[in-house]
């Protein structure tokens, strides 16, 4: 994953170190295509024991270069967790519950960076789940209900990876198989994940993709994340 420097520099991204941790910097990448273009924000590596997300970003950008949008990308949000392969950072904090109180240096710096950027039109957040057997995702939408978007993502992912069958996942009832349609409110008022922070900033649409980290090989999870990213991107062009 140290190859992000080479990969994104070669593709014309600007590199910004937004914080320094004991395991190296948190790097944000951006590449603007023009004000008239939509902005897509892609994040991964928030939980250090969920490798498919960062690797899917790498694979996505090695395969294709979709130039027509503005890109914001944070591929490794938790360097100390990635180094130790732990969900939490080195201080034992779950960064994806810290976007309201911002007690961790990582989230403080990352939230400040996000506040300097244009509010994205689409946020894609890559995660994994240790307890499920198939792919699922959260949608947070501030606009009109457009269920076909979710179904298209599931149809694409289904070609490479099973969809989670449980009707109840991570304490949420699914709307349809594999699809949690989440209110733009945190489950616990003080524990905001990144997707809630983005929704509160006015980001109209976010998808948080979850691949089953125990149930399937890494390569298949990376393919599932890639299929989901491409399907979601089809909605924004
Ligand atoms: Zn996660």
PDB file of C-alpha atoms and ligand atoms in Angstrom:
ATOM      1  CA  UNK A   1       0.000   0.000   0.000  1.00  0.00           C
ATOM      2  CA  UNK A   2       3.047   2.280   0.059  1.00  0.00           C
ATOM      3  CA  UNK A   3       2.496   2.453  -3.695  1.00  0.00           C
ATOM      4  CA  UNK A   4      -0.260   5.069  -3.371  1.00  0.00           C
ATOM      5  CA  UNK A   5       2.421   7.768  -3.650  1.00  0.00           C
ATOM      6  CA  UNK A   6       3.605   6.445  -6.981  1.00  0.00           C
ATOM      7  CA  UNK A   7       0.119   5.558  -8.231  1.00  0.00           C
ATOM      8  CA  UNK A   8      -1.585   8.876  -7.514  1.00  0.00           C
ATOM      9  CA  UNK A   9       1.380  11.117  -8.305  1.00  0.00           C
ATOM     10  CA  UNK A  10       1.614   9.534 -11.743  1.00  0.00           C
ATOM     11  CA  UNK A  11      -2.073  10.274 -12.277  1.00  0.00           C
ATOM     12  CA  UNK A  12      -1.770  13.937 -11.489  1.00  0.00           C
ATOM     13  CA  UNK A  13      -3.171  14.042  -7.973  1.00  0.00           C
ATOM     14  CA  UNK A  14      -2.142  16.644  -5.417  1.00  0.00           C
ATOM     15  CA  UNK A  15      -0.778  15.142  -2.213  1.00  0.00           C
ATOM     16  CA  UNK A  16      -1.449  16.625   1.204  1.00  0.00           C
ATOM     17  CA  UNK A  17      -0.273  15.237   4.542  1.00  0.00           C
ATOM     18  CA  UNK A  18      -3.087  16.084   6.903  1.00  0.00           C
ATOM     19  CA  UNK A  19      -1.648  14.522  10.083  1.00  0.00           C
ATOM     20  CA  UNK A  20       1.406  12.624  11.281  1.00  0.00           C
ATOM     21  CA  UNK A  21       0.932   9.444  13.301  1.00  0.00           C
ATOM     22  CA  UNK A  22       3.433   7.031  14.859  1.00  0.00           C
ATOM     23  CA  UNK A  23       3.004   4.885  11.742  1.00  0.00           C
ATOM     24  CA  UNK A  24       3.431   7.676   9.199  1.00  0.00           C
ATOM     25  CA  UNK A  25       1.303  10.402   7.683  1.00  0.00           C
ATOM     26  CA  UNK A  26      -2.368  10.416   6.807  1.00  0.00           C
ATOM     27  CA  UNK A  27      -2.350  11.487   3.175  1.00  0.00           C
ATOM     28  CA  UNK A  28      -5.241  13.075   1.307  1.00  0.00           C
ATOM     29  CA  UNK A  29      -5.223  13.093  -2.490  1.00  0.00           C
ATOM     30  CA  UNK A  30      -7.195  15.405  -4.735  1.00  0.00           C
ATOM     31  CA  UNK A  31      -7.559  16.008  -8.436  1.00  0.00           C
ATOM     32  CA  UNK A  32      -9.946  18.604  -9.801  1.00  0.00           C
ATOM     33  CA  UNK A  33     -11.571  18.329 -13.227  1.00  0.00           C
ATOM     34  CA  UNK A  34     -13.456  21.627 -13.041  1.00  0.00           C
ATOM     35  CA  UNK A  35     -16.151  23.379 -11.055  1.00  0.00           C
ATOM     36  CA  UNK A  36     -18.912  22.160 -13.339  1.00  0.00           C
ATOM     37  CA  UNK A  37     -17.997  18.547 -12.598  1.00  0.00           C
ATOM     38  CA  UNK A  38     -19.351  16.499  -9.716  1.00  0.00           C
ATOM     39  CA  UNK A  39     -17.062  15.648  -6.824  1.00  0.00           C
ATOM     40  CA  UNK A  40     -16.573  12.099  -5.595  1.00  0.00           C
ATOM     41  CA  UNK A  41     -14.922  11.441  -2.241  1.00  0.00           C
ATOM     42  CA  UNK A  42     -13.498   7.974  -1.604  1.00  0.00           C
ATOM     43  CA  UNK A  43     -12.233   6.851   1.814  1.00  0.00           C
ATOM     44  CA  UNK A  44     -10.773   3.636   3.237  1.00  0.00           C
ATOM     45  CA  UNK A  45      -8.394   2.310   5.850  1.00  0.00           C
ATOM     46  CA  UNK A  46     -10.388   3.684   8.788  1.00  0.00           C
ATOM     47  CA  UNK A  47     -10.264   0.277  10.491  1.00  0.00           C
ATOM     48  CA  UNK A  48      -6.862  -1.379  10.286  1.00  0.00           C
ATOM     49  CA  UNK A  49      -8.220  -4.923  10.165  1.00  0.00           C
ATOM     50  CA  UNK A  50     -10.234  -4.291   6.990  1.00  0.00           C
ATOM     51  CA  UNK A  51      -7.658  -4.544   4.185  1.00  0.00           C
ATOM     52  CA  UNK A  52      -9.994  -4.871   1.188  1.00  0.00           C
ATOM     53  CA  UNK A  53     -10.845  -1.144   1.108  1.00  0.00           C
ATOM     54  CA  UNK A  54      -7.365   0.325   0.588  1.00  0.00           C
ATOM     55  CA  UNK A  55      -6.467  -2.514  -1.787  1.00  0.00           C
ATOM     56  CA  UNK A  56      -9.662  -1.924  -3.792  1.00  0.00           C
ATOM     57  CA  UNK A  57      -8.759   1.751  -4.205  1.00  0.00           C
ATOM     58  CA  UNK A  58      -5.348   0.701  -5.455  1.00  0.00           C
ATOM     59  CA  UNK A  59      -6.824  -1.865  -7.865  1.00  0.00           C
ATOM     60  CA  UNK A  60      -9.482   0.569  -9.112  1.00  0.00           C
ATOM     61  CA  UNK A  61      -6.883   3.192 -10.001  1.00  0.00           C
ATOM     62  CA  UNK A  62      -4.513   0.702 -11.600  1.00  0.00           C
ATOM     63  CA  UNK A  63      -7.308  -0.483 -13.887  1.00  0.00           C
ATOM     64  CA  UNK A  64      -8.922   2.745 -14.949  1.00  0.00           C
ATOM     65  CA  UNK A  65      -8.728   6.487 -14.794  1.00  0.00           C
ATOM     66  CA  UNK A  66     -12.186   8.029 -14.772  1.00  0.00           C
ATOM     67  CA  UNK A  67     -11.170  11.609 -15.437  1.00  0.00           C
ATOM     68  CA  UNK A  68     -14.470  13.365 -15.653  1.00  0.00           C
ATOM     69  CA  UNK A  69     -15.101  14.056 -11.962  1.00  0.00           C
ATOM     70  CA  UNK A  70     -13.324  15.899  -9.167  1.00  0.00           C
ATOM     71  CA  UNK A  71     -11.696  13.365  -6.879  1.00  0.00           C
ATOM     72  CA  UNK A  72     -10.963  13.482  -3.173  1.00  0.00           C
ATOM     73  CA  UNK A  73      -9.346  10.305  -1.853  1.00  0.00           C
ATOM     74  CA  UNK A  74      -8.156   9.263   1.612  1.00  0.00           C
ATOM     75  CA  UNK A  75      -6.993   5.657   1.189  1.00  0.00           C
ATOM     76  CA  UNK A  76      -5.435   5.134   4.655  1.00  0.00           C
ATOM     77  CA  UNK A  77      -7.228   7.018   7.424  1.00  0.00           C
ATOM     78  CA  UNK A  78      -5.795   4.961  10.286  1.00  0.00           C
ATOM     79  CA  UNK A  79      -2.055   4.320   9.718  1.00  0.00           C
ATOM     80  CA  UNK A  80      -1.358   2.969  13.223  1.00  0.00           C
ATOM     81  CA  UNK A  81      -4.322   0.585  12.981  1.00  0.00           C
ATOM     82  CA  UNK A  82      -3.221  -0.579   9.521  1.00  0.00           C
ATOM     83  CA  UNK A  83       0.308  -1.207  10.816  1.00  0.00           C
ATOM     84  CA  UNK A  84      -0.969  -3.219  13.804  1.00  0.00           C
ATOM     85  CA  UNK A  85      -3.908  -4.762  11.849  1.00  0.00           C
ATOM     86  CA  UNK A  86      -6.328  -3.574  14.501  1.00  0.00           C
ATOM     87  CA  UNK A  87      -9.728  -1.960  14.094  1.00  0.00           C
ATOM     88  CA  UNK A  88      -8.820   0.866  16.480  1.00  0.00           C
ATOM     89  CA  UNK A  89      -5.893   3.254  16.315  1.00  0.00           C
ATOM     90  CA  UNK A  90      -2.827   2.832  18.569  1.00  0.00           C
ATOM     91  CA  UNK A  91      -4.668   4.579  21.412  1.00  0.00           C
ATOM     92  CA  UNK A  92      -7.525   2.068  21.229  1.00  0.00           C
ATOM     93  CA  UNK A  93     -10.025   4.478  19.692  1.00  0.00           C
ATOM     94  CA  UNK A  94     -12.532   3.528  17.004  1.00  0.00           C
ATOM     95  CA  UNK A  95     -11.992   6.450  14.639  1.00  0.00           C
ATOM     96  CA  UNK A  96     -15.321   5.842  12.918  1.00  0.00           C
ATOM     97  CA  UNK A  97     -17.188   6.841  16.069  1.00  0.00           C
ATOM     98  CA  UNK A  98     -15.219  10.038  16.645  1.00  0.00           C
ATOM     99  CA  UNK A  99     -16.481  12.510  14.038  1.00  0.00           C
ATOM    100  CA  UNK A 100     -18.550  14.565  16.466  1.00  0.00           C
ATOM    101  CA  UNK A 101     -16.274  14.775  19.503  1.00  0.00           C
ATOM    102  CA  UNK A 102     -13.014  14.513  17.506  1.00  0.00           C
ATOM    103  CA  UNK A 103     -10.850  13.306  20.378  1.00  0.00           C
ATOM    104  CA  UNK A 104      -8.338  11.508  18.162  1.00  0.00           C
ATOM    105  CA  UNK A 105      -5.646  13.407  16.314  1.00  0.00           C
ATOM    106  CA  UNK A 106      -6.495  11.454  13.152  1.00  0.00           C
ATOM    107  CA  UNK A 107     -10.153  12.494  13.069  1.00  0.00           C
ATOM    108  CA  UNK A 108      -9.469  16.056  14.195  1.00  0.00           C
ATOM    109  CA  UNK A 109      -7.101  16.527  11.266  1.00  0.00           C
ATOM    110  CA  UNK A 110      -9.289  14.644   8.834  1.00  0.00           C
ATOM    111  CA  UNK A 111     -12.472  16.542   9.741  1.00  0.00           C
ATOM    112  CA  UNK A 112     -10.602  19.846   9.403  1.00  0.00           C
ATOM    113  CA  UNK A 113      -9.374  18.771   5.981  1.00  0.00           C
ATOM    114  CA  UNK A 114     -12.893  17.762   4.877  1.00  0.00           C
ATOM    115  CA  UNK A 115     -14.226  21.139   6.020  1.00  0.00           C
ATOM    116  CA  UNK A 116     -11.777  22.871   3.661  1.00  0.00           C
ATOM    117  CA  UNK A 117     -12.980  20.842   0.659  1.00  0.00           C
ATOM    118  CA  UNK A 118     -16.051  21.286  -1.492  1.00  0.00           C
ATOM    119  CA  UNK A 119     -18.939  19.165  -0.164  1.00  0.00           C
ATOM    120  CA  UNK A 120     -18.837  16.025  -2.318  1.00  0.00           C
ATOM    121  CA  UNK A 121     -21.776  14.967  -4.470  1.00  0.00           C
ATOM    122  CA  UNK A 122     -21.052  11.326  -3.691  1.00  0.00           C
ATOM    123  CA  UNK A 123     -19.194   9.737  -0.795  1.00  0.00           C
ATOM    124  CA  UNK A 124     -17.971   6.148  -1.038  1.00  0.00           C
ATOM    125  CA  UNK A 125     -16.712   4.623   2.200  1.00  0.00           C
ATOM    126  CA  UNK A 126     -14.993   1.233   2.076  1.00  0.00           C
ATOM    127  CA  UNK A 127     -15.225  -1.081   5.078  1.00  0.00           C
ATOM    128  CA  UNK A 128     -15.343  -4.761   5.958  1.00  0.00           C
ATOM    129  CA  UNK A 129     -17.423  -6.773   8.411  1.00  0.00           C
ATOM    130  CA  UNK A 130     -16.054  -9.760  10.362  1.00  0.00           C
ATOM    131  CA  UNK A 131     -19.460 -11.208  11.182  1.00  0.00           C
ATOM    132  CA  UNK A 132     -21.258 -11.458   7.858  1.00  0.00           C
ATOM    133  CA  UNK A 133     -21.198 -13.983   5.021  1.00  0.00           C
ATOM    134  CA  UNK A 134     -21.905 -11.650   2.127  1.00  0.00           C
ATOM    135  CA  UNK A 135     -21.578  -8.077   0.835  1.00  0.00           C
ATOM    136  CA  UNK A 136     -23.926  -5.370   2.086  1.00  0.00           C
ATOM    137  CA  UNK A 137     -23.955  -1.598   2.194  1.00  0.00           C
ATOM    138  CA  UNK A 138     -25.422   1.429   3.904  1.00  0.00           C
ATOM    139  CA  UNK A 139     -27.035   4.210   1.905  1.00  0.00           C
ATOM    140  CA  UNK A 140     -27.562   7.671   3.336  1.00  0.00           C
ATOM    141  CA  UNK A 141     -29.494   9.863   0.956  1.00  0.00           C
ATOM    142  CA  UNK A 142     -30.657  13.420   1.602  1.00  0.00           C
ATOM    143  CA  UNK A 143     -32.523  13.650  -1.694  1.00  0.00           C
ATOM    144  CA  UNK A 144     -35.335  11.898  -3.460  1.00  0.00           C
ATOM    145  CA  UNK A 145     -35.629   8.157  -2.910  1.00  0.00           C
ATOM    146  CA  UNK A 146     -34.101   6.359  -5.901  1.00  0.00           C
ATOM    147  CA  UNK A 147     -34.086   2.655  -5.079  1.00  0.00           C
ATOM    148  CA  UNK A 148     -32.773   1.628  -8.501  1.00  0.00           C
ATOM    149  CA  UNK A 149     -29.355   2.975  -7.486  1.00  0.00           C
ATOM    150  CA  UNK A 150     -29.026   0.487  -4.660  1.00  0.00           C
ATOM    151  CA  UNK A 151     -30.309  -2.380  -6.792  1.00  0.00           C
ATOM    152  CA  UNK A 152     -27.780  -1.578  -9.519  1.00  0.00           C
ATOM    153  CA  UNK A 153     -24.921  -1.721  -7.019  1.00  0.00           C
ATOM    154  CA  UNK A 154     -26.173  -5.068  -5.695  1.00  0.00           C
ATOM    155  CA  UNK A 155     -26.596  -6.448  -9.228  1.00  0.00           C
ATOM    156  CA  UNK A 156     -23.002  -5.549 -10.077  1.00  0.00           C
ATOM    157  CA  UNK A 157     -21.554  -6.920  -6.861  1.00  0.00           C
ATOM    158  CA  UNK A 158     -23.592 -10.128  -7.137  1.00  0.00           C
ATOM    159  CA  UNK A 159     -21.600 -11.060 -10.240  1.00  0.00           C
ATOM    160  CA  UNK A 160     -18.426 -11.402  -8.131  1.00  0.00           C
ATOM    161  CA  UNK A 161     -19.555 -11.931  -4.520  1.00  0.00           C
ATOM    162  CA  UNK A 162     -22.578 -13.241  -2.590  1.00  0.00           C
ATOM    163  CA  UNK A 163     -24.929 -10.685  -1.024  1.00  0.00           C
ATOM    164  CA  UNK A 164     -25.569 -10.922   2.726  1.00  0.00           C
ATOM    165  CA  UNK A 165     -28.832 -12.803   3.336  1.00  0.00           C
ATOM    166  CA  UNK A 166     -29.601 -11.736   6.896  1.00  0.00           C
ATOM    167  CA  UNK A 167     -32.561  -9.397   7.245  1.00  0.00           C
ATOM    168  CA  UNK A 168     -30.937  -7.826  10.251  1.00  0.00           C
ATOM    169  CA  UNK A 169     -27.305  -6.702   9.968  1.00  0.00           C
ATOM    170  CA  UNK A 170     -25.262  -4.805  12.553  1.00  0.00           C
ATOM    171  CA  UNK A 171     -28.476  -3.991  14.474  1.00  0.00           C
ATOM    172  CA  UNK A 172     -30.210  -2.588  11.402  1.00  0.00           C
ATOM    173  CA  UNK A 173     -33.141  -4.022   9.473  1.00  0.00           C
ATOM    174  CA  UNK A 174     -32.336  -4.191   5.785  1.00  0.00           C
ATOM    175  CA  UNK A 175     -34.642  -2.445   3.328  1.00  0.00           C
ATOM    176  CA  UNK A 176     -33.926  -5.094   0.749  1.00  0.00           C
ATOM    177  CA  UNK A 177     -31.378  -7.893   0.854  1.00  0.00           C
ATOM    178  CA  UNK A 178     -27.897  -6.395   1.348  1.00  0.00           C
ATOM    179  CA  UNK A 179     -29.133  -2.804   1.583  1.00  0.00           C
ATOM    180  CA  UNK A 180     -29.427  -0.771   4.784  1.00  0.00           C
ATOM    181  CA  UNK A 181     -31.182   2.515   4.121  1.00  0.00           C
ATOM    182  CA  UNK A 182     -29.920   4.645   6.987  1.00  0.00           C
ATOM    183  CA  UNK A 183     -31.269   7.928   8.294  1.00  0.00           C
ATOM    184  CA  UNK A 184     -28.767  10.816   8.251  1.00  0.00           C
ATOM    185  CA  UNK A 185     -28.526  10.523  12.045  1.00  0.00           C
ATOM    186  CA  UNK A 186     -25.995   8.644  14.147  1.00  0.00           C
ATOM    187  CA  UNK A 187     -27.173   5.474  15.921  1.00  0.00           C
ATOM    188  CA  UNK A 188     -25.628   6.887  19.116  1.00  0.00           C
ATOM    189  CA  UNK A 189     -25.820  10.674  19.348  1.00  0.00           C
ATOM    190  CA  UNK A 190     -22.214  11.330  20.400  1.00  0.00           C
ATOM    191  CA  UNK A 191     -20.633   8.667  18.205  1.00  0.00           C
ATOM    192  CA  UNK A 192     -20.639   9.963  14.683  1.00  0.00           C
ATOM    193  CA  UNK A 193     -19.152   7.858  11.911  1.00  0.00           C
ATOM    194  CA  UNK A 194     -17.592   9.583   8.931  1.00  0.00           C
ATOM    195  CA  UNK A 195     -20.745   9.088   6.818  1.00  0.00           C
ATOM    196  CA  UNK A 196     -22.852  11.020   9.355  1.00  0.00           C
ATOM    197  CA  UNK A 197     -20.275  13.822   9.413  1.00  0.00           C
ATOM    198  CA  UNK A 198     -20.514  14.035   5.616  1.00  0.00           C
ATOM    199  CA  UNK A 199     -24.327  13.993   5.689  1.00  0.00           C
ATOM    200  CA  UNK A 200     -24.336  16.816   8.249  1.00  0.00           C
ATOM    201  CA  UNK A 201     -22.041  18.748   5.897  1.00  0.00           C
ATOM    202  CA  UNK A 202     -24.727  18.353   3.221  1.00  0.00           C
ATOM    203  CA  UNK A 203     -23.259  15.511   1.171  1.00  0.00           C
ATOM    204  CA  UNK A 204     -26.434  14.301  -0.590  1.00  0.00           C
ATOM    205  CA  UNK A 205     -25.519  10.660  -1.144  1.00  0.00           C
ATOM    206  CA  UNK A 206     -23.213   8.191   0.528  1.00  0.00           C
ATOM    207  CA  UNK A 207     -22.642   4.480   0.274  1.00  0.00           C
ATOM    208  CA  UNK A 208     -20.650   2.535   2.846  1.00  0.00           C
ATOM    209  CA  UNK A 209     -19.631  -0.797   1.339  1.00  0.00           C
ATOM    210  CA  UNK A 210     -18.995  -3.763   3.632  1.00  0.00           C
ATOM    211  CA  UNK A 211     -17.295  -6.945   2.462  1.00  0.00           C
ATOM    212  CA  UNK A 212     -17.265 -10.142   4.581  1.00  0.00           C
ATOM    213  CA  UNK A 213     -13.699 -10.344   5.833  1.00  0.00           C
ATOM    214  CA  UNK A 214     -13.882 -13.840   7.383  1.00  0.00           C
ATOM    215  CA  UNK A 215     -16.131 -15.519   4.855  1.00  0.00           C
ATOM    216  CA  UNK A 216     -14.386 -14.812   1.549  1.00  0.00           C
ATOM    217  CA  UNK A 217     -10.826 -14.592   0.172  1.00  0.00           C
ATOM    218  CA  UNK A 218      -9.264 -11.128   0.012  1.00  0.00           C
ATOM    219  CA  UNK A 219      -9.132 -11.062  -3.799  1.00  0.00           C
ATOM    220  CA  UNK A 220     -12.881 -11.633  -4.002  1.00  0.00           C
ATOM    221  CA  UNK A 221     -13.576  -8.889  -1.457  1.00  0.00           C
ATOM    222  CA  UNK A 222     -11.400  -6.484  -3.448  1.00  0.00           C
ATOM    223  CA  UNK A 223     -13.371  -7.372  -6.601  1.00  0.00           C
ATOM    224  CA  UNK A 224     -16.646  -6.779  -4.756  1.00  0.00           C
ATOM    225  CA  UNK A 225     -15.514  -3.350  -3.549  1.00  0.00           C
ATOM    226  CA  UNK A 226     -14.375  -2.490  -7.081  1.00  0.00           C
ATOM    227  CA  UNK A 227     -17.694  -3.563  -8.608  1.00  0.00           C
ATOM    228  CA  UNK A 228     -19.548  -1.476  -6.030  1.00  0.00           C
ATOM    229  CA  UNK A 229     -17.389   1.607  -6.693  1.00  0.00           C
ATOM    230  CA  UNK A 230     -17.913   1.328 -10.450  1.00  0.00           C
ATOM    231  CA  UNK A 231     -21.685   0.844 -10.088  1.00  0.00           C
ATOM    232  CA  UNK A 232     -21.976   3.848  -7.769  1.00  0.00           C
ATOM    233  CA  UNK A 233     -19.886   5.962 -10.145  1.00  0.00           C
ATOM    234  CA  UNK A 234     -22.373   5.213 -12.915  1.00  0.00           C
ATOM    235  CA  UNK A 235     -24.909   7.269 -10.959  1.00  0.00           C
ATOM    236  CA  UNK A 236     -22.808  10.387 -10.940  1.00  0.00           C
ATOM    237  CA  UNK A 237     -21.566  10.812 -14.509  1.00  0.00           C
TER     238      UNK A 237
HETATM  239 ZN1  LIG B   1     -14.854  -0.632   9.220  1.00  0.00          ZN
END
